[in-house]
mmCIF file of C-alpha atoms in Angstrom:
data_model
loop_
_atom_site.group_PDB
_atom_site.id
_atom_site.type_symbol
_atom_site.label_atom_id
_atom_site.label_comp_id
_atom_site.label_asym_id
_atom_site.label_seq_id
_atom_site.Cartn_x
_atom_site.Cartn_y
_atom_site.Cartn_z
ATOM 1 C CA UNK A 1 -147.694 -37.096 127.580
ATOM 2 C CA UNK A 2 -146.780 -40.930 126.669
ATOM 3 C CA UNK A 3 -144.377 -39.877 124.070
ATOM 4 C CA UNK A 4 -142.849 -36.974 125.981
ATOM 5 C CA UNK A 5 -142.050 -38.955 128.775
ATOM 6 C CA UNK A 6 -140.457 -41.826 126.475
ATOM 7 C CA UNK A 7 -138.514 -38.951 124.389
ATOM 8 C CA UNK A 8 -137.238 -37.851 127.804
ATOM 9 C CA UNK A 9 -136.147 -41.216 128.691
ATOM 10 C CA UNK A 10 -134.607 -41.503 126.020
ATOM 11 C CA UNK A 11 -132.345 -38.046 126.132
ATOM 12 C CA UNK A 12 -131.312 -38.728 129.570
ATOM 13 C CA UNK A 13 -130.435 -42.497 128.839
ATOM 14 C CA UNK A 14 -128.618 -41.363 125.845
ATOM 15 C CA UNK A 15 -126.731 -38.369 127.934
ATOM 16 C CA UNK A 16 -125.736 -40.996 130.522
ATOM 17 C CA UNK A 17 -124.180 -43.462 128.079
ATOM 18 C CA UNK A 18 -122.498 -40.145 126.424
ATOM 19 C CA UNK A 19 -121.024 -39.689 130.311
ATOM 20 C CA UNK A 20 -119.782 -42.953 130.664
ATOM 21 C CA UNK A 21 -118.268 -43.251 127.316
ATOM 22 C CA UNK A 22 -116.794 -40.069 127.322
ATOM 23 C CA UNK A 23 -115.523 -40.276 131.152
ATOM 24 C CA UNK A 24 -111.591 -41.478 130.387
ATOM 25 C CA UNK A 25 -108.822 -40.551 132.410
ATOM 26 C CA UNK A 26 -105.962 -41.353 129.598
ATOM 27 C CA UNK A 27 -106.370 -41.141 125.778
ATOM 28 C CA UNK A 28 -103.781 -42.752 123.381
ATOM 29 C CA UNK A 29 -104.403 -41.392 119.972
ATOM 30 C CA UNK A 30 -102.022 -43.042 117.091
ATOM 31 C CA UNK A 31 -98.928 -43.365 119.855
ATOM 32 C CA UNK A 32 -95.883 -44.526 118.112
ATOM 33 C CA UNK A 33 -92.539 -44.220 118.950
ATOM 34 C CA UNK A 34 -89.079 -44.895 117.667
ATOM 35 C CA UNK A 35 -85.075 -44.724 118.265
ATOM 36 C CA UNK A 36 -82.760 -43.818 115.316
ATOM 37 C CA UNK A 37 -80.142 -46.824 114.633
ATOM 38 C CA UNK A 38 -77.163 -47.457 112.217
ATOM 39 C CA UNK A 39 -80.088 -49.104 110.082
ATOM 40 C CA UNK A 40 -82.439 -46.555 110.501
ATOM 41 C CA UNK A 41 -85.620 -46.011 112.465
ATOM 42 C CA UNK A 42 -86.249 -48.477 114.779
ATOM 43 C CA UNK A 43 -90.032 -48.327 116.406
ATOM 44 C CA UNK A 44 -91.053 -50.100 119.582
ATOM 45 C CA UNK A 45 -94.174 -48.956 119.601
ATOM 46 C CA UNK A 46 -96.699 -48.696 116.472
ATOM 47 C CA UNK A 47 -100.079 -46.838 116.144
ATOM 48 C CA UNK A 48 -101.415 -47.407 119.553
ATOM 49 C CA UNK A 49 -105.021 -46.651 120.256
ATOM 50 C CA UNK A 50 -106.604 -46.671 123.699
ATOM 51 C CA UNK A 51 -108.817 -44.735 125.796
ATOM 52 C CA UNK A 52 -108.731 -45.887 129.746
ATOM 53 C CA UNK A 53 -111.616 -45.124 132.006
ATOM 54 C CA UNK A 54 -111.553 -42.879 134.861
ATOM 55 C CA UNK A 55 -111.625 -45.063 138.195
ATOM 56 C CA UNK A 56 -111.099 -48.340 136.212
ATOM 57 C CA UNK A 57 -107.686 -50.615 136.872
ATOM 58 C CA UNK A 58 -105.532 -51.704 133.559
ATOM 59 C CA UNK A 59 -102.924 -53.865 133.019
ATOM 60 C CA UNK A 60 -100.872 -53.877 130.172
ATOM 61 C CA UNK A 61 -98.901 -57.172 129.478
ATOM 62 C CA UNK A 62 -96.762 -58.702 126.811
ATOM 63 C CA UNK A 63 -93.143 -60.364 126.474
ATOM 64 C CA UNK A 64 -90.315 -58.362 127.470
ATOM 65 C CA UNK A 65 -89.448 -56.101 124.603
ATOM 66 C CA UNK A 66 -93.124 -55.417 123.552
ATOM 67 C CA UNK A 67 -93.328 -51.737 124.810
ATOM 68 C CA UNK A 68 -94.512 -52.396 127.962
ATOM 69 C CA UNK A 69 -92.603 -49.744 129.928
ATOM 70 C CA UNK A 70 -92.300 -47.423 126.925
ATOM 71 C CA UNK A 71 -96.313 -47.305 126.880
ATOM 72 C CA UNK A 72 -96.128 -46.534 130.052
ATOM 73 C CA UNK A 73 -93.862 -43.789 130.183
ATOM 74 C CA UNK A 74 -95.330 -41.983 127.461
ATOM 75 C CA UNK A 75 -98.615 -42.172 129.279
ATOM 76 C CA UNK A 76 -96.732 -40.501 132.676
ATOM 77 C CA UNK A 77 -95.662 -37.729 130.130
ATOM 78 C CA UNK A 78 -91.925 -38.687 131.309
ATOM 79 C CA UNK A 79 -91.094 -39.103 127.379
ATOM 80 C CA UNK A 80 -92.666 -37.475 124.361
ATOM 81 C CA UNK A 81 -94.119 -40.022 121.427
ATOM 82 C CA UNK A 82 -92.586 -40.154 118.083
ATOM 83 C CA UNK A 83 -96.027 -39.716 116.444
ATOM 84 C CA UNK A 84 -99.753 -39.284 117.968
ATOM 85 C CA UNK A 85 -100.826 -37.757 120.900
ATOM 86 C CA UNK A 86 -100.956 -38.729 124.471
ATOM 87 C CA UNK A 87 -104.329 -36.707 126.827
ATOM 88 C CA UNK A 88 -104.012 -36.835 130.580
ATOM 89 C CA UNK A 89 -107.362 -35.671 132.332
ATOM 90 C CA UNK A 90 -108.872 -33.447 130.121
ATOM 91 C CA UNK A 91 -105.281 -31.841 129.489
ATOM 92 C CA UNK A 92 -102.499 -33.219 126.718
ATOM 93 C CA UNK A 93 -98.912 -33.704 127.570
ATOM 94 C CA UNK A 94 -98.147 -32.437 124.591
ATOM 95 C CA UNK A 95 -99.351 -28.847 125.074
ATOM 96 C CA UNK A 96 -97.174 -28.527 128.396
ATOM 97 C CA UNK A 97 -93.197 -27.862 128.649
ATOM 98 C CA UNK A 98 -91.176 -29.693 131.365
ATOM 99 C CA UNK A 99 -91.977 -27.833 134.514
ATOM 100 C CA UNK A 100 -96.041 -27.616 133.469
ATOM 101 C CA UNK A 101 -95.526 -31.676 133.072
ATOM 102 C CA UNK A 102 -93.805 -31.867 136.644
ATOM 103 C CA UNK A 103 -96.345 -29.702 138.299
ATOM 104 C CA UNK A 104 -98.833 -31.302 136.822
ATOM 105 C CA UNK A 105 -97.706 -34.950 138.279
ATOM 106 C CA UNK A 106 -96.938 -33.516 141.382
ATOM 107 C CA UNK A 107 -100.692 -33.040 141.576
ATOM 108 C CA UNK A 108 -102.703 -35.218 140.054
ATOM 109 C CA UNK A 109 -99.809 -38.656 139.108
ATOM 110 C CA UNK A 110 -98.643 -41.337 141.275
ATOM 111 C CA UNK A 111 -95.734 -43.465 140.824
ATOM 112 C CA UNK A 112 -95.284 -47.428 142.113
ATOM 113 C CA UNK A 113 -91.811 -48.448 140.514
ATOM 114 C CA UNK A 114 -90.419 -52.237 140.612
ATOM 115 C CA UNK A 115 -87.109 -51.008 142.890
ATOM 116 C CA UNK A 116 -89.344 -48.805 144.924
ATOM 117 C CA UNK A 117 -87.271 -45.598 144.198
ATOM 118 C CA UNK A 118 -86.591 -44.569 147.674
ATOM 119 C CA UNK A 119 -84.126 -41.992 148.771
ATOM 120 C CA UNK A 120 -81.817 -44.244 151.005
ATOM 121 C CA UNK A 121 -80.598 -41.320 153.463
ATOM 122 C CA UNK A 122 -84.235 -40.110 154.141
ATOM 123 C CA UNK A 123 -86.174 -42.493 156.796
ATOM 124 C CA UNK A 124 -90.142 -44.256 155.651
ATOM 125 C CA UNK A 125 -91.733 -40.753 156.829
ATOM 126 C CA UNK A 126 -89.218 -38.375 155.529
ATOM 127 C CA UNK A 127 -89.880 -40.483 151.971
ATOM 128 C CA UNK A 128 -93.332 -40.264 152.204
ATOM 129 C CA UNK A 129 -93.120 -36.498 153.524
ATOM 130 C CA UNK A 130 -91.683 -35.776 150.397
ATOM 131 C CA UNK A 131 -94.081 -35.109 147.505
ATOM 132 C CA UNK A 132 -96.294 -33.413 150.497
ATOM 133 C CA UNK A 133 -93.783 -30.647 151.312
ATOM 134 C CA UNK A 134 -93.277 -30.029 147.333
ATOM 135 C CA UNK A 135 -97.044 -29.162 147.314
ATOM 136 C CA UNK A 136 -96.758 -27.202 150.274
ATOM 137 C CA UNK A 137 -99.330 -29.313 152.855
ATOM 138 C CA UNK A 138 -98.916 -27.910 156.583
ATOM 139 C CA UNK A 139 -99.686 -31.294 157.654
ATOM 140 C CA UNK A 140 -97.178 -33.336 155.777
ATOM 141 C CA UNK A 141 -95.447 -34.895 158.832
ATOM 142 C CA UNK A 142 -99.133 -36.644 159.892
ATOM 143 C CA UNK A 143 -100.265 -36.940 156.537
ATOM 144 C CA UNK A 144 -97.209 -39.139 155.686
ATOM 145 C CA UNK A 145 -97.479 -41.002 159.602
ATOM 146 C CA UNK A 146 -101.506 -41.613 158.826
ATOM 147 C CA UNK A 147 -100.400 -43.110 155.294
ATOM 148 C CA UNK A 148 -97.895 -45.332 156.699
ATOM 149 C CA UNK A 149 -100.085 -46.795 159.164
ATOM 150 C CA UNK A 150 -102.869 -47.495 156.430
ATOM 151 C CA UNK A 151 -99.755 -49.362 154.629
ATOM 152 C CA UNK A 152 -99.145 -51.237 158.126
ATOM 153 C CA UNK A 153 -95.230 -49.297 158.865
ATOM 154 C CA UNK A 154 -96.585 -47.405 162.148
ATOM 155 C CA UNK A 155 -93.676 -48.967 164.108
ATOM 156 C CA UNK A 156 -91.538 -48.458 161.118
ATOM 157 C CA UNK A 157 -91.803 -45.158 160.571
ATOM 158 C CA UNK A 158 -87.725 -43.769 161.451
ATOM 159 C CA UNK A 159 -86.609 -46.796 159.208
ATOM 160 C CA UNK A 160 -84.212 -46.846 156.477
ATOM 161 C CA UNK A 161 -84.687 -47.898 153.038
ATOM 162 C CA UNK A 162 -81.428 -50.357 153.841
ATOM 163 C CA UNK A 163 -83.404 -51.384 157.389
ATOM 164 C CA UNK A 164 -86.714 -52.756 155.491
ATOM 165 C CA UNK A 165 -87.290 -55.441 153.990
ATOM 166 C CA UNK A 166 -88.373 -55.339 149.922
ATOM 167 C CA UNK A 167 -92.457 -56.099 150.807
ATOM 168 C CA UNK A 168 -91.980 -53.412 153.752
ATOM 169 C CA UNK A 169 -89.562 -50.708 151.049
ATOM 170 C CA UNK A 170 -92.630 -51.100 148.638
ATOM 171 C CA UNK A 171 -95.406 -50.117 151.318
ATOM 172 C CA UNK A 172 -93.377 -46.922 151.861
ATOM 173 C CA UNK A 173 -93.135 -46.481 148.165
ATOM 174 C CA UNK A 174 -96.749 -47.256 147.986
ATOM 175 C CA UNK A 175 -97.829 -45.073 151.038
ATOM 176 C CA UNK A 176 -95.547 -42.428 148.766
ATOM 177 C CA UNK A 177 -97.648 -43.076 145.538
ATOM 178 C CA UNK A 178 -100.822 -41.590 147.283
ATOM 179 C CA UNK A 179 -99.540 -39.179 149.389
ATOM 180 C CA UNK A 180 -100.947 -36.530 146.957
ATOM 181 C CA UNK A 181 -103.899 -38.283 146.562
ATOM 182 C CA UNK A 182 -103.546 -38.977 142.681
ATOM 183 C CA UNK A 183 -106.559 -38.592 139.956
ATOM 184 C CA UNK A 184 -104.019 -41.969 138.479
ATOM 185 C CA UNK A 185 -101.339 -44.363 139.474
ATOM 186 C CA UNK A 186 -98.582 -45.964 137.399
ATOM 187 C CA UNK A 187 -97.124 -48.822 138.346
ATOM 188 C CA UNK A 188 -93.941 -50.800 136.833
ATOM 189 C CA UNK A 189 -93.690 -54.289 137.707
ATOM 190 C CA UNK A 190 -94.981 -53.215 141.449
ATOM 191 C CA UNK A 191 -94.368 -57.057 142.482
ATOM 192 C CA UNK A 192 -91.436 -58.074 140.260
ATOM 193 C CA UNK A 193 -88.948 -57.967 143.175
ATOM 194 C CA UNK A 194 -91.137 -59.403 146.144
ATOM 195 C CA UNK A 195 -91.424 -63.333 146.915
ATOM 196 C CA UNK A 196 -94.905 -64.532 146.655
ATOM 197 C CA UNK A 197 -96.091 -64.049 149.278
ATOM 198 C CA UNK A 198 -95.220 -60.110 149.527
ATOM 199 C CA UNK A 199 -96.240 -59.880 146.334
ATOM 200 C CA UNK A 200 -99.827 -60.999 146.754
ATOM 201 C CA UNK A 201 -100.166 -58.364 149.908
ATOM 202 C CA UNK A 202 -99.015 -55.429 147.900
ATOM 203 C CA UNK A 203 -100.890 -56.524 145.233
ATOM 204 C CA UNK A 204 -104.021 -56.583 147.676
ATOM 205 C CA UNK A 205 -103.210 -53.531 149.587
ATOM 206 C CA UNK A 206 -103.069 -51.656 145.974
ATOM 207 C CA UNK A 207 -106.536 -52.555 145.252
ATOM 208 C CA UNK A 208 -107.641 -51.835 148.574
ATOM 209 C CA UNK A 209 -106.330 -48.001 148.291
ATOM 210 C CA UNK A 210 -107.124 -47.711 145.064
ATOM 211 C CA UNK A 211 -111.287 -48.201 145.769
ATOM 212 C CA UNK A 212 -110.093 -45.578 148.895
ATOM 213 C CA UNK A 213 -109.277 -43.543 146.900
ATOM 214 C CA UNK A 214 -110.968 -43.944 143.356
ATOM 215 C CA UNK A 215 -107.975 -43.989 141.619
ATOM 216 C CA UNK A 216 -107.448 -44.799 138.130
ATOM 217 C CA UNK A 217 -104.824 -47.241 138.230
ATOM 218 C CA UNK A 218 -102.192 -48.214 135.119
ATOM 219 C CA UNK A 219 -100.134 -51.372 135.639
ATOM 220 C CA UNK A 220 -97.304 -53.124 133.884
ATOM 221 C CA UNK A 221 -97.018 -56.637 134.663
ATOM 222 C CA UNK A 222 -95.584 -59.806 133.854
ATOM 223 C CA UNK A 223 -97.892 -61.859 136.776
ATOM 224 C CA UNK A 224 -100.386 -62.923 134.849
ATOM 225 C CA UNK A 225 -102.498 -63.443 138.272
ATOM 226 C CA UNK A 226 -102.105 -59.815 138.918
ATOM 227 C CA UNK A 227 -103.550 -58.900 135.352
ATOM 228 C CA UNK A 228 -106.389 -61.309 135.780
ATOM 229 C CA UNK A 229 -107.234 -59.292 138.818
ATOM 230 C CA UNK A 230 -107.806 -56.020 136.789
ATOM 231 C CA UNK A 231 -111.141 -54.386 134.976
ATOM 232 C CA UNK A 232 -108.846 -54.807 131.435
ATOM 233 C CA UNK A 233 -106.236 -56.449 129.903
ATOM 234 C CA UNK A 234 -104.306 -54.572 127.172
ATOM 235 C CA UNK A 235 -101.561 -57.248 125.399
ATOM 236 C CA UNK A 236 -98.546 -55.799 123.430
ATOM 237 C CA UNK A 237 -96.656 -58.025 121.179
ATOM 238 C CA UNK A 238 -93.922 -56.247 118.784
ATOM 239 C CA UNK A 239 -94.495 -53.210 119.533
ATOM 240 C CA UNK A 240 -98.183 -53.527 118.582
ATOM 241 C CA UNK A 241 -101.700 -53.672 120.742
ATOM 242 C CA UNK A 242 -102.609 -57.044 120.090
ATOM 243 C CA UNK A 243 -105.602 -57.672 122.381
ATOM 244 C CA UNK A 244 -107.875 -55.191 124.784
ATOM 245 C CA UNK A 245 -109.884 -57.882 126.986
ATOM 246 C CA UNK A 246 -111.362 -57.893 129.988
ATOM 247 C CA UNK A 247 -109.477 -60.883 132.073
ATOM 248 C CA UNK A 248 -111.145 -64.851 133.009
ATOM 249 C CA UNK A 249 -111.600 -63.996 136.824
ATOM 250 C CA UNK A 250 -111.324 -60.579 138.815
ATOM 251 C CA UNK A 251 -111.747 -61.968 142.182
ATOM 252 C CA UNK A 252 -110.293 -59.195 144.406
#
């Protein structure tokens, strides 16, 4: 009976480390990608290889140039790699034409951009109401007021784009980002146009929603405070993945 038990301990420890290890949200499998030039092919990114857990938050970082933003658009399926293979929850963007790709963010992908993206003649709801309509929610109108108020715009709510300020634009693009409740979030320089101290409370307010909502969340970032307070650091230099680390503090 001793050794049964300890065999059985044994299979079920070794088919929860299987769960964790195999739980990813995003796989990069030998990602490379290049532009043709008068002297040939020029590649800005080079045999990337990454898996990023489900739930967990990741910041990618490097100088400008490094393939930051490319990365990150091949991993929101809005570009197709030269080479390798890009997998999205348990689906590939590579097995999907353009409308199956759109659908498929429209569902289960958020977006955070650094010049929040909003449609200027469309008010704070009416840009958060958005992405709700498009999946056909009968309560898009409160859904997008109950978001807003989570993202502290209640009294801003029949705003303009040109009527907020940048902290307050980014709440409503925020507020926007998890209107369909999204499996993950991208996010492009989400700070990059705030002062500091609008930065730090959309950087807080992202966390917050993010353990809401158990999203796993992508970042691109040149705040090096901002990286430090993710799960993972993954450094690109040239092109190339340099360094996967987990950061010196994570104090959220």
């Amino acid at each position: 009976m001793r050794n049964l038990n300890t065999i059985l301990n044994h299979i079920t420890a070794s088919y929860v480390n299987f769960v964790l290890m195999n739980n990813w949200a995003l796989r990069m499998d030998g990602i490379g990608k290049s532009y043709p030039t008068e002297n040939g092919e020029l590649w800005v990114l080079k045999d990337i290889q990454c898996e990023i857990q489900a739930g967990s938050i990741t910041s990618i970082v490097g100088p400008s140039g490094s393939g930051k933003t490319t990365l990150l658009g091949l991993s929101a399926g809005l570009d197709n790699p030269s080479k390798g293979r890009v997998e999205i929850l348990d689906s590939s963007w590579q097995d999907m034409n353009e409308d199956q790709r759109a659908k498929f963010r429209s569902q289960h992908i958020g977006f955070v951009f650094q010049n929040f993206e909003l449609i200027p003649t469309l008010t704070a709801l009416e840009n958060v109401e958005i992405p709700l309509h498009l999946l056909g929610q009968k309560n898009a109108t409160q859904r997008a007021k109950d978001l807003l108020t989570q993202v502290g715009l209640a009294q801003r709510l029949n705003h303009y784009p040109t009527q907020l300020s940048g902290g307050e634009q980014q709440r409503v693009a925020i507020a926007r980002a998890f209107a369909n409740s999204p499996k993950i979030l991208f996010a492009d320089e989400p700070t990059g146009n705030l002062d500091e101290d609008s930065g730090d409370n959309i950087e807080q307010l992202l966390f917050n929603l993010n353990r809401e909502f158990g999203t796993t969340m992508v970042l691109v970032t040149h705040n090096l405070q901002l990286a430090n307070r993710t799960d993972r650091i993954i450094r690109l230099k040239g092109g190339k993945l340099i360094a996967d680390e987990q950061p010196v503090t994570q104090a959220q």
